[in-house]
Structure formats: structure tokens, C-alpha cells
Amino acid sequence: MEFEYLLRVVGAGICGVLVGFERKSRMKEAGVRTHFIVALGAALMMIISKYGFQDQAAWSNVKLDPARIAAQVVSGVGFLGAGMIFMHRHTVKGLTTAAGIWATAGLGLAIGSGLYILGAGATIIILLGQKILHGRYSWLASPKTQQIVICLSNTEGAMSRIQQLLEDKNITILSFHAENNSLASELNLEIIVKFPESFNSVNLLSLIQEDTSVKAVDFQ
């Protein structure tokens, strides 16, 4: 019987490798080894939770909860996933990888409990989802946002010209912060904008640089 349990652990590990390989091919934070260990460990915890205390089932004063250890996998893997998520230039990174870790734990639990078809099917669905939905399709595309940092001479009308330029290009200003640099008589602008569909940000860079008051532009 324990040999069957071992096969479940190995099967879960293989499914984890498949998901991890897809993440590794995209140079993501968690790759083959991480997904392998998560799936294998989840299957092991599921087996222990479901079958590890059967020798005590006959005890009259003992009540077993087969889902208790397995339930901790779901919450415990959240700490691992949280380590994958970080902010970079006003953009959240690592959400898909963190979700993949969580889903990998789920397929490990499924295989560990003996639901082989469900676990294998979930692996295929995860892989297909990450492959198919990775491309940018028009019906899935979200508005493109960008942080622009502009250093310009603190002259009359300089800031309003930049604002007008953005409005003329139908660019929505989401956040606008201006700060005076008294040492160099300059004005530093930090602007977060939302571009219209199929807008070329390179063209905007050229237009901003044409303003004589602009000294430096940085798209972040």
C-alpha cells in the first residue's frame, strides 16, 4: 500500500515539474525545482493527513480529521507565494508565478488523495492557461500605464504645456506630482499616465523633448 502512496508522490512531483518548466522557460522567479517540491510536498501532506493515522481510527476516544493537515498546505503555501510578489516601477510582478505555486499545491493534494485524473487534468489546464493567456489579445488587453519623470526649467507655462501635450494625445493623467528643485531652478514632474489603445510611447518621448524647457525625460 505504501508503494502506491510513493507513486502518488512521484506523480505529483512530475506534474509539478511540468508546470515549473513552463515558468522556468519564461525566466520567472520560481522554476522547476520549486514547483516540483511544492507538488511533491503537498501530495505527501495529503497522504499523511488522509492515511497516516489509520492505526488510531479504532480508538474510541479519538476522532480523526483527515483534512486537517491538508488544509494547512493551502494556507502555508500562501507564505511561499507572497515571497514571489513584489512591486517594480508601479507594477505588480510575480502574481502569476505565485498563483501557479498555489495551484501546484492543489494538484499535489489531488494526486495525494488518489484523484489521479483530476490532478493530471488540472496540470494540463494550468499549462494551457499559462501558454494561451500569455499572448496579448485585443479582448484581453488592459490599458497600458506608464510613469514619466520629466525635469524641466521652472519657467512660466512649462508645466501647463506638458499637461496640454498629454491631453492633445488623449493620454489620461492618473497621477501628477510636481516638485521644485531650488538649487538648479528646475521643476521635477512625476506623472503616471494611461495611454490610449495602440499608442506608441516613443512618439510621445520625441514630442516632449521638443519642448525647449525640458532638460531630461525618463520613462519608467
mmCIF file of C-alpha atoms in Angstrom:
data_model
loop_
_atom_site.group_PDB
_atom_site.id
_atom_site.type_symbol
_atom_site.label_atom_id
_atom_site.label_comp_id
_atom_site.label_asym_id
_atom_site.label_seq_id
_atom_site.Cartn_x
_atom_site.Cartn_y
_atom_site.Cartn_z
ATOM 1 C CA MET A 1 0.000 0.000 0.000
ATOM 2 C CA GLU A 2 2.812 2.372 0.852
ATOM 3 C CA PHE A 3 4.293 1.748 -2.590
ATOM 4 C CA GLU A 4 1.103 3.190 -4.093
ATOM 5 C CA TYR A 5 1.482 6.232 -1.864
ATOM 6 C CA LEU A 6 5.033 6.639 -3.125
ATOM 7 C CA LEU A 7 3.780 6.533 -6.707
ATOM 8 C CA ARG A 8 1.329 9.301 -5.866
ATOM 9 C CA VAL A 9 4.136 11.459 -4.525
ATOM 10 C CA VAL A 10 6.237 10.805 -7.634
ATOM 11 C CA GLY A 11 3.279 11.519 -9.921
ATOM 12 C CA ALA A 12 2.594 14.804 -8.157
ATOM 13 C CA GLY A 13 6.261 15.735 -8.474
ATOM 14 C CA ILE A 14 6.176 15.068 -12.220
ATOM 15 C CA CYS A 15 3.130 17.305 -12.635
ATOM 16 C CA GLY A 16 4.931 19.983 -10.646
ATOM 17 C CA VAL A 17 7.947 19.696 -12.947
ATOM 18 C CA LEU A 18 5.743 20.280 -15.998
ATOM 19 C CA VAL A 19 4.263 23.457 -14.532
ATOM 20 C CA GLY A 20 7.669 24.604 -13.291
ATOM 21 C CA PHE A 21 9.292 24.078 -16.670
ATOM 22 C CA GLU A 22 6.820 26.486 -18.270
ATOM 23 C CA ARG A 23 7.634 29.118 -15.629
ATOM 24 C CA LYS A 24 11.376 28.499 -15.976
ATOM 25 C CA SER A 25 11.180 28.943 -19.755
ATOM 26 C CA ARG A 26 9.857 32.468 -19.138
ATOM 27 C CA MET A 27 12.656 33.272 -16.672
ATOM 28 C CA LYS A 28 10.279 33.553 -13.713
ATOM 29 C CA GLU A 29 11.187 33.581 -10.039
ATOM 30 C CA ALA A 30 10.045 30.018 -9.294
ATOM 31 C CA GLY A 31 11.107 27.293 -11.686
ATOM 32 C CA VAL A 32 11.259 23.526 -11.975
ATOM 33 C CA ARG A 33 12.664 22.697 -8.540
ATOM 34 C CA THR A 34 10.285 24.946 -6.620
ATOM 35 C CA HIS A 35 7.162 23.608 -8.331
ATOM 36 C CA PHE A 36 8.465 20.035 -8.030
ATOM 37 C CA ILE A 37 8.986 20.344 -4.282
ATOM 38 C CA VAL A 38 5.661 22.127 -3.711
ATOM 39 C CA ALA A 39 3.662 19.475 -5.594
ATOM 40 C CA LEU A 40 5.572 16.604 -4.008
ATOM 41 C CA GLY A 41 5.283 18.089 -0.525
ATOM 42 C CA ALA A 42 1.572 18.788 -0.921
ATOM 43 C CA ALA A 43 0.941 15.202 -2.013
ATOM 44 C CA LEU A 44 2.958 13.919 0.942
ATOM 45 C CA MET A 45 0.998 16.072 3.396
ATOM 46 C CA MET A 46 -2.271 14.890 1.855
ATOM 47 C CA ILE A 47 -1.286 11.240 2.211
ATOM 48 C CA ILE A 48 -0.229 11.729 5.824
ATOM 49 C CA SER A 49 -3.409 13.652 6.576
ATOM 50 C CA LYS A 50 -5.670 11.041 4.999
ATOM 51 C CA TYR A 51 -3.903 7.776 5.789
ATOM 52 C CA GLY A 52 -1.213 8.474 8.375
ATOM 53 C CA PHE A 53 -3.364 7.950 11.454
ATOM 54 C CA GLN A 54 -5.435 4.931 10.460
ATOM 55 C CA ASP A 55 -3.928 2.901 13.304
ATOM 56 C CA GLN A 56 -5.715 5.216 15.721
ATOM 57 C CA ALA A 57 -9.086 5.091 13.963
ATOM 58 C CA ALA A 58 -10.266 2.231 16.190
ATOM 59 C CA TRP A 59 -9.635 4.170 19.385
ATOM 60 C CA SER A 60 -12.949 5.096 20.952
ATOM 61 C CA ASN A 61 -11.674 8.338 22.447
ATOM 62 C CA VAL A 62 -10.018 9.602 19.246
ATOM 63 C CA LYS A 63 -11.728 11.444 16.406
ATOM 64 C CA LEU A 64 -9.734 11.894 13.228
ATOM 65 C CA ASP A 65 -9.944 14.846 10.843
ATOM 66 C CA PRO A 66 -8.436 13.692 7.513
ATOM 67 C CA ALA A 67 -8.448 17.235 6.113
ATOM 68 C CA ARG A 68 -6.619 18.992 8.952
ATOM 69 C CA ILE A 69 -3.013 18.646 7.759
ATOM 70 C CA ALA A 70 -4.023 19.086 4.116
ATOM 71 C CA ALA A 71 -5.831 22.317 4.979
ATOM 72 C CA GLN A 72 -2.618 23.790 6.346
ATOM 73 C CA VAL A 73 -0.944 23.248 2.970
ATOM 74 C CA VAL A 74 -3.364 25.674 1.331
ATOM 75 C CA SER A 75 -2.661 28.421 3.865
ATOM 76 C CA GLY A 76 1.019 27.591 4.315
ATOM 77 C CA VAL A 77 1.849 27.800 0.623
ATOM 78 C CA GLY A 78 0.480 31.353 0.695
ATOM 79 C CA PHE A 79 3.616 32.471 2.527
ATOM 80 C CA LEU A 80 5.730 30.995 -0.247
ATOM 81 C CA GLY A 81 3.609 32.701 -2.888
ATOM 82 C CA ALA A 82 3.818 36.030 -1.073
ATOM 83 C CA GLY A 83 7.581 35.932 -1.459
ATOM 84 C CA MET A 84 7.165 35.868 -5.233
ATOM 85 C CA ILE A 85 5.156 39.100 -5.402
ATOM 86 C CA PHE A 86 6.861 42.482 -5.489
ATOM 87 C CA MET A 87 6.370 45.999 -6.802
ATOM 88 C CA HIS A 88 8.544 47.271 -9.629
ATOM 89 C CA ARG A 89 8.007 50.759 -11.023
ATOM 90 C CA HIS A 90 4.349 50.902 -10.028
ATOM 91 C CA THR A 91 3.722 47.449 -11.496
ATOM 92 C CA VAL A 92 2.978 44.298 -9.527
ATOM 93 C CA LYS A 93 5.242 41.418 -10.552
ATOM 94 C CA GLY A 94 5.076 37.727 -9.728
ATOM 95 C CA LEU A 95 1.314 37.318 -9.330
ATOM 96 C CA THR A 96 1.057 34.597 -11.980
ATOM 97 C CA THR A 97 4.001 32.686 -10.532
ATOM 98 C CA ALA A 98 2.541 32.936 -7.019
ATOM 99 C CA ALA A 99 -0.824 31.705 -8.288
ATOM 100 C CA GLY A 100 0.971 28.877 -10.083
ATOM 101 C CA ILE A 101 2.650 27.818 -6.834
ATOM 102 C CA TRP A 102 -0.734 27.793 -5.111
ATOM 103 C CA ALA A 103 -2.335 25.785 -7.940
ATOM 104 C CA THR A 104 0.614 23.367 -7.955
ATOM 105 C CA ALA A 105 -0.034 22.665 -4.288
ATOM 106 C CA GLY A 106 -3.651 21.986 -5.220
ATOM 107 C CA LEU A 107 -2.791 19.419 -7.865
ATOM 108 C CA GLY A 108 -0.382 17.812 -5.406
ATOM 109 C CA LEU A 109 -3.205 17.473 -2.880
ATOM 110 C CA ALA A 110 -5.466 15.981 -5.547
ATOM 111 C CA ILE A 111 -2.961 13.326 -6.596
ATOM 112 C CA GLY A 112 -2.013 12.638 -2.988
ATOM 113 C CA SER A 113 -5.642 11.885 -2.163
ATOM 114 C CA GLY A 114 -5.905 9.469 -5.088
ATOM 115 C CA LEU A 115 -7.684 11.736 -7.567
ATOM 116 C CA TYR A 116 -5.242 10.998 -10.380
ATOM 117 C CA ILE A 117 -7.388 12.107 -13.312
ATOM 118 C CA LEU A 118 -8.294 15.359 -11.573
ATOM 119 C CA GLY A 119 -4.651 16.090 -10.742
ATOM 120 C CA ALA A 120 -3.403 15.275 -14.249
ATOM 121 C CA GLY A 121 -6.249 17.222 -15.830
ATOM 122 C CA ALA A 122 -5.556 20.229 -13.616
ATOM 123 C CA THR A 123 -1.905 20.115 -14.679
ATOM 124 C CA ILE A 124 -2.876 20.223 -18.350
ATOM 125 C CA ILE A 125 -5.357 23.042 -17.767
ATOM 126 C CA ILE A 126 -2.754 25.092 -15.862
ATOM 127 C CA LEU A 127 -0.213 24.623 -18.651
ATOM 128 C CA LEU A 128 -2.715 25.503 -21.372
ATOM 129 C CA GLY A 129 -3.888 28.544 -19.446
ATOM 130 C CA GLN A 130 -0.385 29.880 -18.962
ATOM 131 C CA LYS A 131 0.509 29.258 -22.598
ATOM 132 C CA ILE A 132 -2.656 30.544 -24.259
ATOM 133 C CA LEU A 133 -3.322 33.514 -21.999
ATOM 134 C CA HIS A 134 0.298 34.679 -22.099
ATOM 135 C CA GLY A 135 -0.202 36.304 -25.502
ATOM 136 C CA ARG A 136 -1.697 39.763 -25.777
ATOM 137 C CA TYR A 137 -5.089 39.532 -27.394
ATOM 138 C CA SER A 138 -7.268 42.511 -28.093
ATOM 139 C CA TRP A 139 -10.158 41.222 -25.993
ATOM 140 C CA LEU A 140 -7.848 40.638 -23.030
ATOM 141 C CA ALA A 141 -5.597 43.666 -23.335
ATOM 142 C CA SER A 142 -5.610 46.044 -20.385
ATOM 143 C CA PRO A 143 -4.846 49.768 -20.622
ATOM 144 C CA LYS A 144 -1.136 50.488 -20.708
ATOM 145 C CA THR A 145 0.094 52.684 -17.881
ATOM 146 C CA GLN A 146 3.461 54.388 -17.630
ATOM 147 C CA GLN A 147 5.346 56.540 -15.167
ATOM 148 C CA ILE A 148 7.067 59.526 -16.765
ATOM 149 C CA VAL A 149 9.674 61.586 -14.931
ATOM 150 C CA ILE A 150 10.405 64.965 -16.523
ATOM 151 C CA CYS A 151 12.988 67.525 -15.479
ATOM 152 C CA LEU A 152 12.315 70.961 -16.975
ATOM 153 C CA SER A 153 13.228 74.581 -16.413
ATOM 154 C CA ASN A 154 10.998 76.261 -13.868
ATOM 155 C CA THR A 155 9.689 78.829 -16.317
ATOM 156 C CA GLU A 156 6.208 80.225 -16.733
ATOM 157 C CA GLY A 157 3.890 77.909 -18.653
ATOM 158 C CA ALA A 158 6.338 74.977 -18.791
ATOM 159 C CA MET A 159 4.208 72.618 -16.709
ATOM 160 C CA SER A 160 0.948 73.584 -18.425
ATOM 161 C CA ARG A 161 2.475 72.881 -21.849
ATOM 162 C CA ILE A 162 3.322 69.333 -20.785
ATOM 163 C CA GLN A 163 -0.200 68.817 -19.485
ATOM 164 C CA GLN A 164 -1.684 70.179 -22.694
ATOM 165 C CA LEU A 165 0.549 67.931 -24.786
ATOM 166 C CA LEU A 166 -0.737 64.856 -22.958
ATOM 167 C CA GLU A 167 -4.351 65.948 -23.306
ATOM 168 C CA ASP A 168 -3.926 66.580 -27.032
ATOM 169 C CA LYS A 169 -2.787 62.966 -27.468
ATOM 170 C CA ASN A 170 -5.780 61.648 -25.480
ATOM 171 C CA ILE A 171 -3.459 60.453 -22.732
ATOM 172 C CA THR A 172 -5.176 60.202 -19.354
ATOM 173 C CA ILE A 173 -3.243 61.566 -16.373
ATOM 174 C CA LEU A 174 -3.731 59.219 -13.412
ATOM 175 C CA SER A 175 -1.289 60.888 -11.042
ATOM 176 C CA PHE A 176 0.616 64.168 -11.203
ATOM 177 C CA HIS A 177 3.317 65.306 -8.786
ATOM 178 C CA ALA A 178 5.492 68.406 -9.177
ATOM 179 C CA GLU A 179 8.466 69.317 -7.026
ATOM 180 C CA ASN A 180 10.698 72.384 -7.192
ATOM 181 C CA ASN A 181 14.447 71.974 -7.321
ATOM 182 C CA SER A 182 15.546 75.303 -5.857
ATOM 183 C CA LEU A 183 19.272 74.648 -6.352
ATOM 184 C CA ALA A 184 19.046 74.350 -10.126
ATOM 185 C CA SER A 185 15.855 76.369 -10.734
ATOM 186 C CA GLU A 186 14.276 73.252 -12.152
ATOM 187 C CA LEU A 187 10.919 71.548 -11.838
ATOM 188 C CA ASN A 188 10.680 67.779 -11.454
ATOM 189 C CA LEU A 189 7.447 66.185 -12.640
ATOM 190 C CA GLU A 190 6.370 62.642 -11.832
ATOM 191 C CA ILE A 191 3.366 61.677 -13.932
ATOM 192 C CA ILE A 192 1.540 58.357 -14.177
ATOM 193 C CA VAL A 193 -0.470 58.172 -17.381
ATOM 194 C CA LYS A 194 -2.739 55.752 -19.229
ATOM 195 C CA PHE A 195 -2.103 55.515 -22.957
ATOM 196 C CA PRO A 196 -4.889 55.036 -25.485
ATOM 197 C CA GLU A 197 -5.008 51.743 -27.354
ATOM 198 C CA SER A 198 -2.118 51.073 -29.783
ATOM 199 C CA PHE A 199 -0.334 54.286 -28.762
ATOM 200 C CA ASN A 200 3.391 54.451 -29.435
ATOM 201 C CA SER A 201 5.136 55.859 -26.369
ATOM 202 C CA VAL A 202 8.292 56.543 -28.399
ATOM 203 C CA ASN A 203 6.441 59.254 -30.297
ATOM 204 C CA LEU A 204 5.457 60.908 -27.024
ATOM 205 C CA LEU A 205 9.079 60.910 -25.915
ATOM 206 C CA SER A 206 10.083 62.780 -29.058
ATOM 207 C CA LEU A 207 7.275 65.321 -28.645
ATOM 208 C CA ILE A 208 8.180 66.037 -25.021
ATOM 209 C CA GLN A 209 11.834 66.523 -25.883
ATOM 210 C CA GLU A 210 10.888 69.126 -28.498
ATOM 211 C CA ASP A 211 9.832 71.492 -25.700
ATOM 212 C CA THR A 212 12.773 73.821 -25.044
ATOM 213 C CA SER A 213 12.149 73.848 -21.291
ATOM 214 C CA VAL A 214 12.592 70.075 -20.996
ATOM 215 C CA LYS A 215 16.047 69.000 -19.822
ATOM 216 C CA ALA A 216 15.520 65.282 -19.229
ATOM 217 C CA VAL A 217 12.804 62.670 -19.693
ATOM 218 C CA ASP A 218 12.674 59.196 -18.202
ATOM 219 C CA PHE A 219 10.028 56.584 -18.987
ATOM 220 C CA GLN A 220 9.898 54.084 -16.117
#
